[in-house]
PDB file of C-alpha atoms in Angstrom:
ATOM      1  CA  UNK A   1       0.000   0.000   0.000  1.00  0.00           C
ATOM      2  CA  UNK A   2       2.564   2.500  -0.995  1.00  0.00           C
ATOM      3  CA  UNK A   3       0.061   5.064  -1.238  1.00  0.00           C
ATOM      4  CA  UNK A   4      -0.473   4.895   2.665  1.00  0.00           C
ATOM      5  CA  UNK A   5       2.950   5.650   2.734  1.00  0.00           C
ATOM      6  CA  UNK A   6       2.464   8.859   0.546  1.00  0.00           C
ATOM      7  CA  UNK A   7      -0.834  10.142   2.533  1.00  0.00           C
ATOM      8  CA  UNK A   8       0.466   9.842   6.107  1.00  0.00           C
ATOM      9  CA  UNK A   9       3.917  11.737   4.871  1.00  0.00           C
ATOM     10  CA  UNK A  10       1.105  14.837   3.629  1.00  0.00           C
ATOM     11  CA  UNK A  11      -0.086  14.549   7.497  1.00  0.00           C
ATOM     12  CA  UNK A  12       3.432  14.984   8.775  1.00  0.00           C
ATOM     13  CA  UNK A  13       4.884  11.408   9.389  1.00  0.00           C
ATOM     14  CA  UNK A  14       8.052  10.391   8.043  1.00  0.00           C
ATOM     15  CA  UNK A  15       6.768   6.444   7.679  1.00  0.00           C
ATOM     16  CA  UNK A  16       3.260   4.941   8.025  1.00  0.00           C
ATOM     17  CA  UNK A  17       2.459   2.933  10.824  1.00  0.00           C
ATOM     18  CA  UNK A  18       3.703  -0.259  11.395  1.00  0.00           C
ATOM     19  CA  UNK A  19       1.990  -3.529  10.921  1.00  0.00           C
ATOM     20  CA  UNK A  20       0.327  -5.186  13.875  1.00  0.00           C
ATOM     21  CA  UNK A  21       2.016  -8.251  13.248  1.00  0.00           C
ATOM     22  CA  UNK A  22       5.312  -6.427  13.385  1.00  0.00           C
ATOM     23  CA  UNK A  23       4.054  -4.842  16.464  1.00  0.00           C
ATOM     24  CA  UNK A  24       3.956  -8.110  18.289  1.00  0.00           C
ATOM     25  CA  UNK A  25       7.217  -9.184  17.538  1.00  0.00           C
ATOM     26  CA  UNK A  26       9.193  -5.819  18.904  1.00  0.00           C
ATOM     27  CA  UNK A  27       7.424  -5.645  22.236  1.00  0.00           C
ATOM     28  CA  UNK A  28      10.672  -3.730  23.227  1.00  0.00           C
ATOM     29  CA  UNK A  29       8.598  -0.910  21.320  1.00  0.00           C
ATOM     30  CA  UNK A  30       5.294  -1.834  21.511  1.00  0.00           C
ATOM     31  CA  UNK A  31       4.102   0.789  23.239  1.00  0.00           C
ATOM     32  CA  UNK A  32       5.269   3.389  21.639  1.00  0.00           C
ATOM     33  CA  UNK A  33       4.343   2.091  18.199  1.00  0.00           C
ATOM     34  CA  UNK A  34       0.828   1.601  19.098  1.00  0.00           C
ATOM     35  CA  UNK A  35       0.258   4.942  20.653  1.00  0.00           C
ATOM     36  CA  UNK A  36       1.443   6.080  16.424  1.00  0.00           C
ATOM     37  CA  UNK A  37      -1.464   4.216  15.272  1.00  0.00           C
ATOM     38  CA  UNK A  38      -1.078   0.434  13.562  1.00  0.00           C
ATOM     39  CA  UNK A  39      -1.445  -1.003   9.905  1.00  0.00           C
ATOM     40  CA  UNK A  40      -4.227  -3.914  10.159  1.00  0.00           C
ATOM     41  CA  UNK A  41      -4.087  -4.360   6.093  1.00  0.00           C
ATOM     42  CA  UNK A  42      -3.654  -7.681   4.771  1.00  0.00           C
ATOM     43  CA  UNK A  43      -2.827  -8.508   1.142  1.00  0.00           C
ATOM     44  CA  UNK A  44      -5.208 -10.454  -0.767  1.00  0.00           C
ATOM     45  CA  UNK A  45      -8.351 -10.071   2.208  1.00  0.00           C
ATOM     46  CA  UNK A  46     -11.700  -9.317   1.701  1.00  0.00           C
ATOM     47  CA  UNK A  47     -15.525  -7.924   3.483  1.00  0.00           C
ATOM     48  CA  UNK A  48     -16.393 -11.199   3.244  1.00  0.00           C
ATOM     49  CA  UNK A  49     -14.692 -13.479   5.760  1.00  0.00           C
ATOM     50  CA  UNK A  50     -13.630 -15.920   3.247  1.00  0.00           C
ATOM     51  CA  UNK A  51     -12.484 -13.965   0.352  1.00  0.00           C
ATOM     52  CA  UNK A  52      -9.003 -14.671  -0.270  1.00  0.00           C
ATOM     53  CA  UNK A  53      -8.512 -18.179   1.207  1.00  0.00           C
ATOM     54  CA  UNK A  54      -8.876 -20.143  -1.371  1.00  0.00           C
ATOM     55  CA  UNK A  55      -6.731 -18.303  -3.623  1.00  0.00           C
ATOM     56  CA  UNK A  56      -4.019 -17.504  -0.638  1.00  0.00           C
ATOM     57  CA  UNK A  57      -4.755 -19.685   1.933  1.00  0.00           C
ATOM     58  CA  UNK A  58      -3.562 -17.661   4.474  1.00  0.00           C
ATOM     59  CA  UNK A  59      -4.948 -13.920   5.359  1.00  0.00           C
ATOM     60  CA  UNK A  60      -6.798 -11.551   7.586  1.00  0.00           C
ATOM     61  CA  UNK A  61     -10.030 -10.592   6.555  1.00  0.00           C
ATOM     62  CA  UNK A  62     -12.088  -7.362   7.622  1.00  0.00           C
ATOM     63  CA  UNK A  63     -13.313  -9.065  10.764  1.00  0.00           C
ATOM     64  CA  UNK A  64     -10.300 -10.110  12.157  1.00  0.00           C
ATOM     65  CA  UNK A  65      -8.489  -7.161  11.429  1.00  0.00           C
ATOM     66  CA  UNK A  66     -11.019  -5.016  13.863  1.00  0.00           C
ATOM     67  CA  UNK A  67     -10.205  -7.933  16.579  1.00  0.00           C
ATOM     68  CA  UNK A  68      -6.833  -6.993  16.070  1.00  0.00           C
ATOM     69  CA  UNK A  69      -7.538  -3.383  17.000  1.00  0.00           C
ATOM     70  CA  UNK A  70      -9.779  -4.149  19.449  1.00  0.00           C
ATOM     71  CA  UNK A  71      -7.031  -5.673  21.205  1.00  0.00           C
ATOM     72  CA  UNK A  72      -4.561  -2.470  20.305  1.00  0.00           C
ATOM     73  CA  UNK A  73      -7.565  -0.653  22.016  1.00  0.00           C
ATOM     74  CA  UNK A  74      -7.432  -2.546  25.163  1.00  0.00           C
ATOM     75  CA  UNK A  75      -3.325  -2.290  25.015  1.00  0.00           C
ATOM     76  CA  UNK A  76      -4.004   1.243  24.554  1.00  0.00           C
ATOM     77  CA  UNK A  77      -6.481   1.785  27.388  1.00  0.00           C
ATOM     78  CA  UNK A  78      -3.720  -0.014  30.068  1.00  0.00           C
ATOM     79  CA  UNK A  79      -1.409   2.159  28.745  1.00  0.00           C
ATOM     80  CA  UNK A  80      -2.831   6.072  29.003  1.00  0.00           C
ATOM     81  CA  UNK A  81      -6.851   4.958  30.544  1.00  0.00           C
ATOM     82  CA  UNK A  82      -9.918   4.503  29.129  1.00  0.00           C
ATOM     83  CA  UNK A  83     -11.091   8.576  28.964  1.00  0.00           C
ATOM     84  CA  UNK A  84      -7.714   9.388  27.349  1.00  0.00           C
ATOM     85  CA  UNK A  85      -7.967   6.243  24.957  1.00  0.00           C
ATOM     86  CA  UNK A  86     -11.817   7.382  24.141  1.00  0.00           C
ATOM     87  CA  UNK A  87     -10.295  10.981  23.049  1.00  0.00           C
ATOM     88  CA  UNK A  88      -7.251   9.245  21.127  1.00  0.00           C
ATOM     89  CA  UNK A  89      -9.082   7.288  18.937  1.00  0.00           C
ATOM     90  CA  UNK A  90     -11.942  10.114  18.271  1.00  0.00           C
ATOM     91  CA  UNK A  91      -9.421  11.658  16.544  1.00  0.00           C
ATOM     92  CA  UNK A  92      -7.686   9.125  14.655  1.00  0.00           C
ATOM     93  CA  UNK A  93      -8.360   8.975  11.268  1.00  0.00           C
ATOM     94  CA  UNK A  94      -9.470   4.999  10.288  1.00  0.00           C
ATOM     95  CA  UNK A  95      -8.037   4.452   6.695  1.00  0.00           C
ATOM     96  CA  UNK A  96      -9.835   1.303   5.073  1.00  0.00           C
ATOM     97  CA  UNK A  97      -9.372   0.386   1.367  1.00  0.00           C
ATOM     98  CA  UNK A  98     -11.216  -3.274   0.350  1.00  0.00           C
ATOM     99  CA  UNK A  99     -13.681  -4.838  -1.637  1.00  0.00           C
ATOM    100  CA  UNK A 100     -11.918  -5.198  -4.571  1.00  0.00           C
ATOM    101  CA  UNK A 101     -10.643  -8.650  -3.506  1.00  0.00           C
ATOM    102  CA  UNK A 102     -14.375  -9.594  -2.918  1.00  0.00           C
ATOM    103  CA  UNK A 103     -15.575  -8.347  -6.669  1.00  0.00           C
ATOM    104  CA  UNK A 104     -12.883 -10.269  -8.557  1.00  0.00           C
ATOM    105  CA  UNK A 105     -14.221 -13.751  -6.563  1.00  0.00           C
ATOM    106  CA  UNK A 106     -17.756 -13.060  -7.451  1.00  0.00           C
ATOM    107  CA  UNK A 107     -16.920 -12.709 -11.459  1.00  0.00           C
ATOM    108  CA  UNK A 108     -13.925 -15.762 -11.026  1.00  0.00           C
ATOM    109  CA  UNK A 109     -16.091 -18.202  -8.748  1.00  0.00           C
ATOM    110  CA  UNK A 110     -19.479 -17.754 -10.064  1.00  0.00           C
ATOM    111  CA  UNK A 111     -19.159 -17.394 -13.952  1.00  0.00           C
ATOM    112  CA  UNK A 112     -22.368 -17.426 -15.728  1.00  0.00           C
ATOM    113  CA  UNK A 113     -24.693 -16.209 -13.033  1.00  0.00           C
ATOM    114  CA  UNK A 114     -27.594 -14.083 -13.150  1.00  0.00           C
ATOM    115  CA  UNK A 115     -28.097 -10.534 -12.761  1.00  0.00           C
ATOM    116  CA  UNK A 116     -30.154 -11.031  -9.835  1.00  0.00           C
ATOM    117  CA  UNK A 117     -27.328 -13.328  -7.585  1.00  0.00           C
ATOM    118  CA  UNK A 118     -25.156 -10.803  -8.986  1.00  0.00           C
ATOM    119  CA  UNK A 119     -27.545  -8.217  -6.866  1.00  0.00           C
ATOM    120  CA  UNK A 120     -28.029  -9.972  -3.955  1.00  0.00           C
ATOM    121  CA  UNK A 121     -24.187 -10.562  -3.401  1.00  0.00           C
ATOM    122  CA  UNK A 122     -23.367  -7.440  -3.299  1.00  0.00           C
ATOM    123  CA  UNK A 123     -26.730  -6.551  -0.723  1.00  0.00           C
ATOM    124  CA  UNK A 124     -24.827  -9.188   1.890  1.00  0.00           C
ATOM    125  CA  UNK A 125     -20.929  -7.513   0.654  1.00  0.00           C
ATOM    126  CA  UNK A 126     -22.447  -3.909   1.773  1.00  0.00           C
ATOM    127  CA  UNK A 127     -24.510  -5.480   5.038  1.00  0.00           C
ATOM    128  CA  UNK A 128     -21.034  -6.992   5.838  1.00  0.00           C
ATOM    129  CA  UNK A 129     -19.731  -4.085   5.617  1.00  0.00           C
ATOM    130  CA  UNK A 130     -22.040  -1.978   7.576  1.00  0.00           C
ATOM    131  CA  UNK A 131     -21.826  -4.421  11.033  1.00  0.00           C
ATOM    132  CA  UNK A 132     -17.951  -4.009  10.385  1.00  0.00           C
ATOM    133  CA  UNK A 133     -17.868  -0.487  10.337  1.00  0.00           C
ATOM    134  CA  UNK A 134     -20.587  -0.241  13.243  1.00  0.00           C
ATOM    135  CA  UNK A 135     -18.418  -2.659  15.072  1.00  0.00           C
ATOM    136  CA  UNK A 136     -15.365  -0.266  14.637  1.00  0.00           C
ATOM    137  CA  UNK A 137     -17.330   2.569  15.703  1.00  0.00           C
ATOM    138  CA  UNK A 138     -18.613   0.991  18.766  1.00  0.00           C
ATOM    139  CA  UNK A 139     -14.613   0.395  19.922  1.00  0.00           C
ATOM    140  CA  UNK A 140     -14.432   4.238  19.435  1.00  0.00           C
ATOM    141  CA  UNK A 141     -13.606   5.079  15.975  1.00  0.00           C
ATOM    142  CA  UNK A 142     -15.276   8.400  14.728  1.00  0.00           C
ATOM    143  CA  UNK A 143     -13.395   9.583  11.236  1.00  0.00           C
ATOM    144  CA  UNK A 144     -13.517   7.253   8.731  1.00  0.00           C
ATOM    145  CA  UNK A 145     -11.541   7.387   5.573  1.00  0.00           C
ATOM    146  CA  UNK A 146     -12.892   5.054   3.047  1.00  0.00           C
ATOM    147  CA  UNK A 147     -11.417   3.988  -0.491  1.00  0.00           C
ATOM    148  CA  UNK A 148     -14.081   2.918  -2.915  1.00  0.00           C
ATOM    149  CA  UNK A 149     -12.800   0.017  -5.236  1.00  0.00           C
ATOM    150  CA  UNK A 150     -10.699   1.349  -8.498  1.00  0.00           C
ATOM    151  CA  UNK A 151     -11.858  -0.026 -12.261  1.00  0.00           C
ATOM    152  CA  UNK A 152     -10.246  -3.372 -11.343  1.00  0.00           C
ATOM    153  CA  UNK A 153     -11.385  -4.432 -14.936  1.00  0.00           C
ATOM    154  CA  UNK A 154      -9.024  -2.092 -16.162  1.00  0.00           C
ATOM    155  CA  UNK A 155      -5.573  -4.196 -15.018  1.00  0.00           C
ATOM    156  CA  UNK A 156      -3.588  -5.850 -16.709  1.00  0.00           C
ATOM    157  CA  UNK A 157      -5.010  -9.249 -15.209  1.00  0.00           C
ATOM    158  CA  UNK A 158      -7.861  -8.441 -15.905  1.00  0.00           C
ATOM    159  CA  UNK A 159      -7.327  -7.621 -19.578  1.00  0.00           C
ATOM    160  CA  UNK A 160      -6.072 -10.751 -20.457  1.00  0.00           C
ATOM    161  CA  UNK A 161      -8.426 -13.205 -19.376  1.00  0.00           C
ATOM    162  CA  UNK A 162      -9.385 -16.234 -21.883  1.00  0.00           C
ATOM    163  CA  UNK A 163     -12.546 -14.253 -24.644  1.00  0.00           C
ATOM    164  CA  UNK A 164     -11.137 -10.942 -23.489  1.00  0.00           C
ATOM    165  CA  UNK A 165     -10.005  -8.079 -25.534  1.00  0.00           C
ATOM    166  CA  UNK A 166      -6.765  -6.935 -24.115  1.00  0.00           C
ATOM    167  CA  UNK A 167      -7.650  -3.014 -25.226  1.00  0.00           C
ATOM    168  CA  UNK A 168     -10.575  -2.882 -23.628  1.00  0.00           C
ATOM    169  CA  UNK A 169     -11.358  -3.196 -19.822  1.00  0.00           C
ATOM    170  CA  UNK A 170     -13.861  -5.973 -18.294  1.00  0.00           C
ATOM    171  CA  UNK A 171     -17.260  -4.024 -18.302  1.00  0.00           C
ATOM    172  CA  UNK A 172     -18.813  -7.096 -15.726  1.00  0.00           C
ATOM    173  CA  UNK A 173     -15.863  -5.893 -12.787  1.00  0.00           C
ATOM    174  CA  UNK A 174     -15.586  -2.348 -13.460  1.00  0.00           C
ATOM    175  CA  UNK A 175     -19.832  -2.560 -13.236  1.00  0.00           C
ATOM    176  CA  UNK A 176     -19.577  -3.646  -9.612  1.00  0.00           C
ATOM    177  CA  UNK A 177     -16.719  -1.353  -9.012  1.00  0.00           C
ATOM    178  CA  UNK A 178     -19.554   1.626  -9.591  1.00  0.00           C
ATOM    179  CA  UNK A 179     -22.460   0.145  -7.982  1.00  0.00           C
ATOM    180  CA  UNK A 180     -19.555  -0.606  -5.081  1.00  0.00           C
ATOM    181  CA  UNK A 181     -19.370   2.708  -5.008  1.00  0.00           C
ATOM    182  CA  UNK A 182     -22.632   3.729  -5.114  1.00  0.00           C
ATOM    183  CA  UNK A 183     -24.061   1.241  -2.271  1.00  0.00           C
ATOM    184  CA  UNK A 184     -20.891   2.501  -0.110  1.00  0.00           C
ATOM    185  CA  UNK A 185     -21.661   6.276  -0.589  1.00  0.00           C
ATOM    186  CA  UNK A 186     -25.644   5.417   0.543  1.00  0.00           C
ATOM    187  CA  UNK A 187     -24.319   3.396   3.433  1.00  0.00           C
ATOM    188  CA  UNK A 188     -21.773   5.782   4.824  1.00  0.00           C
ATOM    189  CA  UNK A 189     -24.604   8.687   4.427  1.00  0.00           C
ATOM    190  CA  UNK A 190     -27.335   6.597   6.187  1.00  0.00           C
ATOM    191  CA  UNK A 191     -24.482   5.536   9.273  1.00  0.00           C
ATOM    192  CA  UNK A 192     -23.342   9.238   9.661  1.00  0.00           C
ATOM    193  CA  UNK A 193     -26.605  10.277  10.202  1.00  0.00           C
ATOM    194  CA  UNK A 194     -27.691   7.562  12.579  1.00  0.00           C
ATOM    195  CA  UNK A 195     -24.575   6.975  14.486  1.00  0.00           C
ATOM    196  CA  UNK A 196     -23.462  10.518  16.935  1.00  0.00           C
ATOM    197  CA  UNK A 197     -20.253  11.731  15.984  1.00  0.00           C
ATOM    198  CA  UNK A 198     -19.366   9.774  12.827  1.00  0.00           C
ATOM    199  CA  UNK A 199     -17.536  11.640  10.371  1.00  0.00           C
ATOM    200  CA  UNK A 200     -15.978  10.343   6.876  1.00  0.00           C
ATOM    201  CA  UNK A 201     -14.571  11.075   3.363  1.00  0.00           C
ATOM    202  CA  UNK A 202     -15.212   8.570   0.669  1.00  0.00           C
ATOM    203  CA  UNK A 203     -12.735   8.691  -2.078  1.00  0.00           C
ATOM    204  CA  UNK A 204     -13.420   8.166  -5.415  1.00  0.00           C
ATOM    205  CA  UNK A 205     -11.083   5.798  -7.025  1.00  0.00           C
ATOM    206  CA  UNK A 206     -13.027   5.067  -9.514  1.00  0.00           C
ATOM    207  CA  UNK A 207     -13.296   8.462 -11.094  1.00  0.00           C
ATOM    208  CA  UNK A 208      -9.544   8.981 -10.277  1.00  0.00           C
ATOM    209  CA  UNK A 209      -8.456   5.976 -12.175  1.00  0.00           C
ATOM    210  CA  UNK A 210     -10.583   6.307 -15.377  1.00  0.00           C
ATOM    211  CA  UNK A 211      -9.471  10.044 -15.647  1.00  0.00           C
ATOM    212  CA  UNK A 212      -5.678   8.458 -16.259  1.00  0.00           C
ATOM    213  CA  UNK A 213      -6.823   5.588 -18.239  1.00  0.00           C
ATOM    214  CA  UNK A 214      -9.012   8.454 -20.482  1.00  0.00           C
ATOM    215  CA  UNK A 215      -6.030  10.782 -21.005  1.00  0.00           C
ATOM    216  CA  UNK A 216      -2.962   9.426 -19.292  1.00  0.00           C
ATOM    217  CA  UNK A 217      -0.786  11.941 -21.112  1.00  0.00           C
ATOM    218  CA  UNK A 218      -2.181  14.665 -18.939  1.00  0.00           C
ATOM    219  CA  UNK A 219      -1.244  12.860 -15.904  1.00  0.00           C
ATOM    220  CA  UNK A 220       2.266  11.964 -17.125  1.00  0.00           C
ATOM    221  CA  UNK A 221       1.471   8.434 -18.477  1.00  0.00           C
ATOM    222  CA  UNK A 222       2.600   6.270 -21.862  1.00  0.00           C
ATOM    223  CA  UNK A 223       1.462   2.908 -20.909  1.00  0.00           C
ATOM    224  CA  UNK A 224      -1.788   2.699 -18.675  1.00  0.00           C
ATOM    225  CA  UNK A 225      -2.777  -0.857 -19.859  1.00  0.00           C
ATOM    226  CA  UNK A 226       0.610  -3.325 -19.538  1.00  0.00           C
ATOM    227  CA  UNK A 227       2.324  -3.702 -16.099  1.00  0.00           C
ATOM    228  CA  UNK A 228       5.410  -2.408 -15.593  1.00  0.00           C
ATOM    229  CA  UNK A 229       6.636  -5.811 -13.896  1.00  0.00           C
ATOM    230  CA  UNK A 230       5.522  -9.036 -14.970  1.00  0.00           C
ATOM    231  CA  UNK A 231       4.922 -11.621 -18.164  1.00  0.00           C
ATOM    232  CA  UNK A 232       3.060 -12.661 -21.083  1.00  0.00           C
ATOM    233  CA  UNK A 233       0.411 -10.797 -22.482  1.00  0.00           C
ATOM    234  CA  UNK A 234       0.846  -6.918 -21.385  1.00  0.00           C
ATOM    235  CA  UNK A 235       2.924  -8.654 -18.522  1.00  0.00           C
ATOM    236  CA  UNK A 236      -0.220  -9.391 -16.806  1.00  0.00           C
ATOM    237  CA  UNK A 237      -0.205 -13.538 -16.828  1.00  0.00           C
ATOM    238  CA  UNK A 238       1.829 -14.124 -13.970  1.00  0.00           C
ATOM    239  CA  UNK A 239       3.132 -11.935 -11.013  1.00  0.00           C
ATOM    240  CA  UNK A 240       6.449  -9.738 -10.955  1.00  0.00           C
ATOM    241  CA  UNK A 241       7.920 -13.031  -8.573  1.00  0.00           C
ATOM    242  CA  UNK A 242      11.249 -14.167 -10.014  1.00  0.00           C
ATOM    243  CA  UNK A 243      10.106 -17.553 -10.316  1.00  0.00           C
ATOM    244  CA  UNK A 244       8.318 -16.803 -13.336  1.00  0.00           C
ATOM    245  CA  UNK A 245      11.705 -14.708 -14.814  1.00  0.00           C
ATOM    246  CA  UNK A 246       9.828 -11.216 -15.422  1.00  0.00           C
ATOM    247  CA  UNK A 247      10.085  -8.604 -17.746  1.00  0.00           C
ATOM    248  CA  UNK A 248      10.946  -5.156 -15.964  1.00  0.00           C
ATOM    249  CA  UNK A 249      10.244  -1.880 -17.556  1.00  0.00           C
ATOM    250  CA  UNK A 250      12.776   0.834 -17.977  1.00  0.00           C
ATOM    251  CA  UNK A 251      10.988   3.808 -16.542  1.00  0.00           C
ATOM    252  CA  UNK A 252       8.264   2.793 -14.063  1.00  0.00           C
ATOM    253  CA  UNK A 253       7.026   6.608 -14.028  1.00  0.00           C
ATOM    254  CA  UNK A 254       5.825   5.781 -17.334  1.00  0.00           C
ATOM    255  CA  UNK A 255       3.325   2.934 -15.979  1.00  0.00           C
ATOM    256  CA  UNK A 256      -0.122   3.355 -14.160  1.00  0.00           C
ATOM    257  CA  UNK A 257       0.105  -0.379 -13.614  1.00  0.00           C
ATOM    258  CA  UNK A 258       3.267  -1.883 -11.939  1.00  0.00           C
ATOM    259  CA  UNK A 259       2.232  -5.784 -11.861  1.00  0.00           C
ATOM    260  CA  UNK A 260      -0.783  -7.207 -12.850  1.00  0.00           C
ATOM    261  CA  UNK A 261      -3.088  -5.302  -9.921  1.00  0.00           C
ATOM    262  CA  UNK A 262      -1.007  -2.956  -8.544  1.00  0.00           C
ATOM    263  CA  UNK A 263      -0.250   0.530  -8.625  1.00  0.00           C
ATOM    264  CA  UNK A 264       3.307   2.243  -9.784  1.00  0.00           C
ATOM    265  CA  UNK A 265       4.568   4.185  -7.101  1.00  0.00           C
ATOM    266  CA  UNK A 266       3.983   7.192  -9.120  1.00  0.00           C
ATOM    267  CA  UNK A 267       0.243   6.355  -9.254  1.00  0.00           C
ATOM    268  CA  UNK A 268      -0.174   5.838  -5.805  1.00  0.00           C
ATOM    269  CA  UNK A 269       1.622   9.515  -5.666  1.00  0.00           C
ATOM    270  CA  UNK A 270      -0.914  11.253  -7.542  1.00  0.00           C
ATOM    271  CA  UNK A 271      -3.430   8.607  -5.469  1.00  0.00           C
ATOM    272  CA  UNK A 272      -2.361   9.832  -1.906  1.00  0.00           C
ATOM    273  CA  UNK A 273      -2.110  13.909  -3.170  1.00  0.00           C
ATOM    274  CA  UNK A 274      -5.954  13.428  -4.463  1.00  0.00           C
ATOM    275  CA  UNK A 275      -6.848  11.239  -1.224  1.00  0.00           C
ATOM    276  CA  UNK A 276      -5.901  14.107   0.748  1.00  0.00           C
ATOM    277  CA  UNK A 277      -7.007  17.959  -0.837  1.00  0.00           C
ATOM    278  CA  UNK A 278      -9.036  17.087  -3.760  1.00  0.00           C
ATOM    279  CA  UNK A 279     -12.608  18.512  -4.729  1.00  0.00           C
ATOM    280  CA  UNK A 280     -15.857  16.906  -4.592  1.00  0.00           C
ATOM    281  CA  UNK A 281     -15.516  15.135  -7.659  1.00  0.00           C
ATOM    282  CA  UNK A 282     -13.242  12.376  -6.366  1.00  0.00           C
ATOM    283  CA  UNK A 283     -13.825  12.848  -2.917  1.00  0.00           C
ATOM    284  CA  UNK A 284     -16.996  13.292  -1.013  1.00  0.00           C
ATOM    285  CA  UNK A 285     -18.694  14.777   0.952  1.00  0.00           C
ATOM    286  CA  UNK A 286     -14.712  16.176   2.089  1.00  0.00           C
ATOM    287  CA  UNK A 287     -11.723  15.010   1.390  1.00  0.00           C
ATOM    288  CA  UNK A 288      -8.993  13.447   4.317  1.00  0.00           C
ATOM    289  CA  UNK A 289      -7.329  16.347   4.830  1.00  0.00           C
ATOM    290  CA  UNK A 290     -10.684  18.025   5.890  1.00  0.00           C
ATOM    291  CA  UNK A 291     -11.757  15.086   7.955  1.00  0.00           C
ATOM    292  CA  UNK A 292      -8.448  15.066  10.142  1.00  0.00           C
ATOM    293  CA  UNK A 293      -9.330  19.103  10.692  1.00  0.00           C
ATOM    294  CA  UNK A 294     -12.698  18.568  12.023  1.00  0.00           C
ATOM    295  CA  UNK A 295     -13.508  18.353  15.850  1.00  0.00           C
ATOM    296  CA  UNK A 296     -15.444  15.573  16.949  1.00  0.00           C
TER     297      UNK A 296
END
């Protein structure tokens, strides 16, 4: 999430926070690391508590993540005292970025279904969501920073899928990307106005993608449908892993993609500036910057 990494340095930070796992295994400076806020995120993981397993086995969906933090919360509360910890995490600002994980395994584990299952998956996806993010407000988070799913049928894995045009992106994922984001902007608008204190920006990744895909030169881009690092078809087959011997571009810059799902650094750059000051039409209803500011 190199992104992160770009955001938090706009807030002031030098590094983003360190992962929980990491966390555990330097108790020497657990303390301190936890009172800088922790990094839950887990490659590959999902809403949905199984989304990822079968593909990786091994990772740490949505739900377990908050019972990591909810155990950060009670290390923080033995640490500075329940009122203290209360006012801490008021003020933090909760960064989540998922679903896209969750969108790919409907359309790759249920070919060939109907528009109606199609519906009614993502009805449970956004109630899943909605207990998480109730359950993370009822441990005492209160600013919410939420990344909507990016036109994930727009990467290069995507793209080169068997009876798939490689110049064109997947119109069935980058569909649920938008009503993603539509059912995520309705949910976060119904919870801010039920819950007391809940504040949030919603970013816009879809818009912010598309408007580099449309006209990448503007943005600095050549290439904004191969991956930088990878192989085969726009290097998007197999993973930039040496095991499969990858091809490596010779100016990442250049690339909006730098494997087959990821990000160049330089995206996730012009990602993290929008994240935090942009207007309305990539972030609403303010953007993180303006979240951080408000009191609570």
């Amino acid at each position: 999430m190199i992104w992160l990494l770009r955001a938090v340095r706009l807030f002031g930070y030098q590094k983003s926070p360190p992962p929980f796992l990491y966390t555990l295994n330097h108790m020497s400076t657990f303390k301190r690391d936890i009172l800088q806020g922790v990094n839950f995120a887990s490659a590959g993981s999902g809403i949905f508590p199984d989304t990822g397993i079968k593909r990786w086995i091994e990772v740490v969906s949505l739900g377990n993540q908050i019972q990591q933090f909810e155990a950060v919360r009670g290390n923080i509360s033995q640490i500075v005292g329940h009122n203290k910890t209360d006012t801490l995490l008021s003020k933090s600002l909760f960064i989540i970025s998922i679903g896209s994980n969750d969108l790919f395994e409907l359309v790759d584990y249920y070919p060939n279904t109907t528009d109606l299952f199609k519906a009614k998956r993502m009805e449970r996806l956004q109630l899943k969501f909605q207990n998480h993010l109730k359950t993370l407000y009822k441990l005492g988070a209160r600013k919410f920073g939420i990344i909507s799913v990016a036109p994930i049928g727009c990467c290069p894995h995507a793209r080169v899928q068997p009876n798939v045009d490689p110049r064109v992106c997947v119109k069935e994922l980058n569909d649920l990307a938008q009503t993603f984001f539509i059912k995520a902007q309705n949910l976060l608008k119904k919870l801010s106005s039920e819950l007391k204190g809940m504040k949030y920006s919603l970013g816009n990744s879809y818009e912010m993608t598309m408007s580099i895909i449309q006209d990448p030169y503007a943005f600095g881009f050549k290439d904004v449908q191969s991956a930088c690092c990878g192989s085969g078809t726009l290097n998007g087959e197999n993973p930039c892993v040496i095991y499969f011997n990858p091809n490596l571009c010779s100016n990442r810059n250049e690339f909006l993609f730098w494997d087959l799902h990821h990000p160049t650094e330089f995206a996730s750059q012009l990602a993290a500036r929008t994240l935090y000051g942009a207007g309305t039409r990539y972030m609403t209803p303010m953007n993180f910057s303006q979240l951080v500011a408000i009191e609570v």
